Amino acid sequence: MAINHIDAPTLHAWAKRSVAELSLRRAELNQLNVFPVPDADTGSNMAHTMEAALAEADKGGDVAEALAIGSVRGARGNSGMVLSQVLRAVADSTADSHIDARTLVDSLKLAVELVDRAIAEPVEGTVVSVLKAAAQAAEQALSHTQVLVEVLTTTCDEAAKALANTPSQLEVLRKAGVVDAGGAGLVILLECLLAEVSETEPREGIAVPESVFELEVVFYFSGDIDKLEAAIAPLGDSLVIARASETEANIHIHTLAAGEVIEKAFGLGAVTNLRLEVLPAKVVAQEPLVDDTPRVLVSTRDAELAKLFSSIGATIYKAGMALSPEDIFVGTPRGIDLGGAQVVPVHSNVEALAAISVYAPGAGAVTAMTEVAAAMRVDKPSDETVGAILACCHDLLREGDEQMTILTSLNLDAEQLSRQLGVEVIAVHVPGLRTEIGVE
């Protein structure tokens, strides 16, 4: 049964659904990304921005305002910036996070204004075109009906049509044979909202393929870790829980029920840095087969680092392990028989972490990983104190930096550091490790 208005709990539920859906389709959106530069990060940027919005909303208060604040602070890339302005428009158009058909129209119209103001030279055939089409469709639908689900259905339909038309508006999309990645992300968000309002599963094209593909689910969890383990262990295998403390951990699991895993995680605590990847199909054979599935490998003698790298999907190299040309080795392979494996050169643990985190199966994987590692500036503080770490962070920062990653044995408040430094800070606790700081 459809509802005719969105309240604070419904808006919060939409944000959770959107985080899960954007994370699930991150690789798909990344592959569409050819404009303004083909850097294959639109899906990652939109997922990250929405995660930041949800994290702020999880703290309490007015949901719409919190989503706006979190997204603006955590916005990454052009697509993340546009998303943040859409959420800012929602917050400015609502009272107490209450959205009806009229408010939806007002929000979309204001979003167009804010995005036009934020982008110096808007380009047709991008997310801007899809957003404008959605706003116009919503306003036209409102002249015929006040029923929210009907207005939203029309809005989604017209946004999808506008997305399909983007290649005809932008030559680079037409040559690549793709639609605009940011526009596709916006359509996903609108479809998630429609699904929430109509109290149904998302429409075809948005559904999670849990029954067909096994997924690798990775996220950072804050809450009761023992309860989470008990809840999700029966839902899959390859469960790895790398604890940063008694209440925080990186979680890794292979599962056919990704939606249920994510739902239980959000229900038991706070979830950030959520990432999903489709795993290669499993083959059942009468005789053992040689496993030639591509692997991302890294070498470390530190047990805690090994847990961290494993939690984000890497295989820990052990002496004598046979490598194949399909494998990717992250590091400097001194004395290692590569067996033709490809190499992503890194010179620090924080670079390795960044490279592994962006891995997505495909021909461009090594290039993307190498570029991420090479673009990161890395340093170590003069000593293991908060003051020295903060000073080192300030020395590393330059205008335009978006994210800082700190690997450290100290317990740092990442949120406080983010406010002090003006960039998103990810602090990963690794017992016994000398602090490394990377900026990208």
Coordinates of C-alpha atoms in Angstrom, one line a residue, residues 53-247:
A53 CA 24.9 11.7 4.4
L54 CA 23.5 8.6 6.2
A55 CA 26.3 8.6 8.8
E56 CA 25.3 12.1 9.8
A57 CA 21.6 11.2 9.8
D58 CA 22.3 8.2 12.1
K59 CA 23.4 10.7 14.8
G60 CA 19.9 12.0 15.2
G61 CA 18.1 15.3 14.7
D62 CA 16.2 16.5 11.7
V63 CA 16.8 13.8 9.0
A64 CA 16.6 16.0 5.9
E65 CA 19.0 18.6 7.4
A66 CA 21.4 15.9 8.6
L67 CA 21.5 14.2 5.1
A68 CA 22.2 17.6 3.6
I69 CA 25.0 18.4 6.0
G70 CA 26.6 15.0 5.8
S71 CA 26.5 14.9 2.0
V72 CA 28.0 18.4 1.6
R73 CA 30.8 17.6 4.0
G74 CA 31.4 14.2 2.4
A75 CA 30.8 15.1 -1.2
R76 CA 33.3 13.5 -3.5
G77 CA 33.7 14.3 -7.2
N78 CA 31.2 16.2 -9.5
S79 CA 28.5 13.6 -9.0
G80 CA 28.8 13.7 -5.3
M81 CA 28.6 17.5 -5.4
V82 CA 25.4 17.3 -7.4
L83 CA 23.9 14.8 -5.0
S84 CA 24.8 17.0 -2.1
Q85 CA 22.9 19.9 -3.7
V86 CA 19.9 17.8 -4.3
L87 CA 19.8 16.8 -0.6
R88 CA 20.4 20.4 0.4
A89 CA 17.4 21.4 -1.7
V90 CA 15.3 18.8 0.1
A91 CA 16.3 20.1 3.5
D92 CA 15.6 23.7 2.5
S93 CA 12.1 22.8 1.1
T94 CA 10.9 20.7 4.0
A95 CA 9.7 21.2 7.6
D96 CA 10.4 18.3 10.0
S97 CA 11.5 16.1 7.1
H98 CA 7.9 16.0 5.8
I99 CA 7.6 15.6 2.1
D100 CA 4.4 15.5 0.1
A101 CA 3.9 15.9 -3.7
R102 CA 4.2 19.7 -3.5
T103 CA 7.3 19.5 -1.5
L104 CA 8.9 17.0 -3.9
V105 CA 8.3 19.4 -6.8
D106 CA 9.7 22.3 -4.8
S107 CA 12.8 20.3 -3.8
L108 CA 13.6 19.3 -7.4
K109 CA 13.1 22.8 -8.7
L110 CA 15.4 24.2 -6.0
A111 CA 17.9 21.4 -6.7
V112 CA 18.1 22.6 -10.3
E113 CA 18.8 26.1 -9.2
L114 CA 21.5 25.1 -6.7
V115 CA 23.2 22.8 -9.2
D116 CA 23.2 25.5 -11.8
R117 CA 24.7 27.9 -9.3
A118 CA 27.3 25.4 -8.2
I119 CA 28.5 24.3 -11.7
A120 CA 30.3 27.1 -13.6
E121 CA 29.5 25.7 -17.0
P122 CA 26.6 23.1 -16.9
V123 CA 26.7 20.6 -19.8
E124 CA 23.7 19.1 -21.4
G125 CA 23.7 15.3 -21.6
T126 CA 24.8 14.9 -18.0
V127 CA 23.2 14.5 -14.6
V128 CA 22.1 18.2 -15.0
S129 CA 19.8 17.2 -17.9
V130 CA 18.3 14.3 -16.0
L131 CA 17.7 16.5 -12.9
K132 CA 16.0 19.2 -15.0
A133 CA 13.8 16.6 -16.7
A134 CA 12.8 15.1 -13.3
A135 CA 11.9 18.6 -12.0
Q136 CA 9.8 19.5 -15.0
A137 CA 8.0 16.1 -15.0
A138 CA 7.2 16.4 -11.3
E139 CA 5.8 19.9 -11.8
Q140 CA 3.7 18.8 -14.7
A141 CA 2.4 15.8 -12.9
L142 CA 1.4 17.9 -9.9
S143 CA -1.0 19.9 -12.1
H144 CA -3.0 16.6 -12.6
T145 CA -2.6 14.9 -9.2
Q146 CA -1.7 15.5 -5.6
V147 CA -0.9 11.8 -5.0
L148 CA 2.8 11.5 -4.1
V149 CA 3.4 8.1 -5.6
E150 CA 1.8 9.1 -8.9
V151 CA 3.9 12.3 -9.1
L152 CA 7.0 10.3 -8.2
T153 CA 6.2 7.5 -10.8
T154 CA 6.0 10.1 -13.6
T155 CA 9.2 11.8 -12.3
C156 CA 11.1 8.5 -12.4
D157 CA 9.8 7.6 -15.9
E158 CA 10.8 10.9 -17.4
A159 CA 14.2 10.9 -15.6
A160 CA 14.9 7.5 -17.1
K161 CA 13.9 8.8 -20.6
A162 CA 16.2 11.8 -20.1
L163 CA 19.0 9.4 -19.1
A164 CA 18.5 7.3 -22.3
N165 CA 18.8 10.5 -24.3
T166 CA 22.1 11.7 -22.9
P167 CA 24.2 10.0 -25.6
S168 CA 22.3 12.1 -28.2
Q169 CA 23.3 15.3 -26.3
L170 CA 26.9 14.5 -25.5
E171 CA 29.3 13.2 -28.2
V172 CA 31.7 11.6 -25.8
L173 CA 28.8 9.4 -24.5
R174 CA 27.7 8.5 -28.0
K175 CA 31.2 7.4 -29.0
A176 CA 31.6 5.3 -25.9
G177 CA 28.1 3.8 -26.3
V178 CA 27.1 4.6 -22.7
V179 CA 24.6 6.9 -20.8
D180 CA 25.8 9.5 -18.3
A181 CA 27.0 7.9 -15.1
G182 CA 25.9 10.7 -12.8
G183 CA 22.5 10.7 -14.4
A184 CA 22.2 6.9 -13.9
G185 CA 23.0 7.4 -10.3
L186 CA 20.3 10.0 -9.9
V187 CA 17.7 7.7 -11.5
I188 CA 18.7 5.0 -9.0
L189 CA 18.1 7.4 -6.1
L190 CA 14.7 8.4 -7.5
E191 CA 13.7 4.7 -8.1
C192 CA 14.8 3.9 -4.5
L193 CA 12.5 6.7 -3.3
L194 CA 9.6 5.4 -5.3
A195 CA 10.1 1.9 -3.9
E196 CA 10.1 3.3 -0.4
V197 CA 6.9 5.4 -1.0
S198 CA 5.1 2.6 -2.7
E199 CA 6.3 0.1 -0.1
T200 CA 7.4 -2.3 -2.8
E201 CA 10.7 -3.7 -4.0
P202 CA 12.6 -1.4 -6.5
R203 CA 11.4 -1.7 -10.1
E204 CA 13.2 -3.9 -12.6
G205 CA 16.7 -2.8 -13.2
I206 CA 17.2 -1.8 -9.5
A207 CA 16.7 -5.2 -7.9
V208 CA 19.6 -6.9 -6.1
P209 CA 20.6 -10.1 -7.9
E210 CA 21.1 -12.0 -4.7
S211 CA 19.5 -15.2 -6.0
V212 CA 21.9 -15.4 -8.9
F213 CA 25.3 -14.1 -7.9
E214 CA 27.3 -14.4 -4.8
L215 CA 28.5 -11.0 -3.5
E216 CA 31.5 -9.9 -1.6
V217 CA 30.2 -7.5 1.1
V218 CA 32.7 -5.3 2.9
F219 CA 31.9 -2.5 5.4
Y220 CA 33.1 -0.8 8.6
F221 CA 30.9 -1.5 11.5
S222 CA 30.4 0.3 14.9
G223 CA 28.3 -1.5 17.4
D224 CA 28.0 -4.9 19.1
I225 CA 30.3 -7.0 17.0
D226 CA 29.4 -10.3 18.6
K227 CA 25.7 -9.8 17.8
L228 CA 26.5 -8.9 14.2
E229 CA 28.7 -12.0 13.8
A230 CA 25.9 -14.2 15.2
A231 CA 23.4 -12.6 12.8
I232 CA 25.3 -12.7 9.6
A233 CA 27.5 -15.8 9.9
P234 CA 24.7 -18.1 8.8
L235 CA 24.1 -15.9 5.7
G236 CA 27.4 -16.7 3.9
D237 CA 31.0 -17.8 4.2
S238 CA 34.6 -16.3 4.1
L239 CA 33.5 -14.2 7.1
V240 CA 36.4 -12.0 8.3
I241 CA 36.1 -9.6 11.2
A242 CA 39.1 -7.3 11.6
R243 CA 38.6 -5.6 14.9
A244 CA 39.8 -2.0 15.4
S245 CA 38.4 -2.1 19.0
E246 CA 35.8 -3.9 20.9
T247 CA 33.1 -2.0 19.2

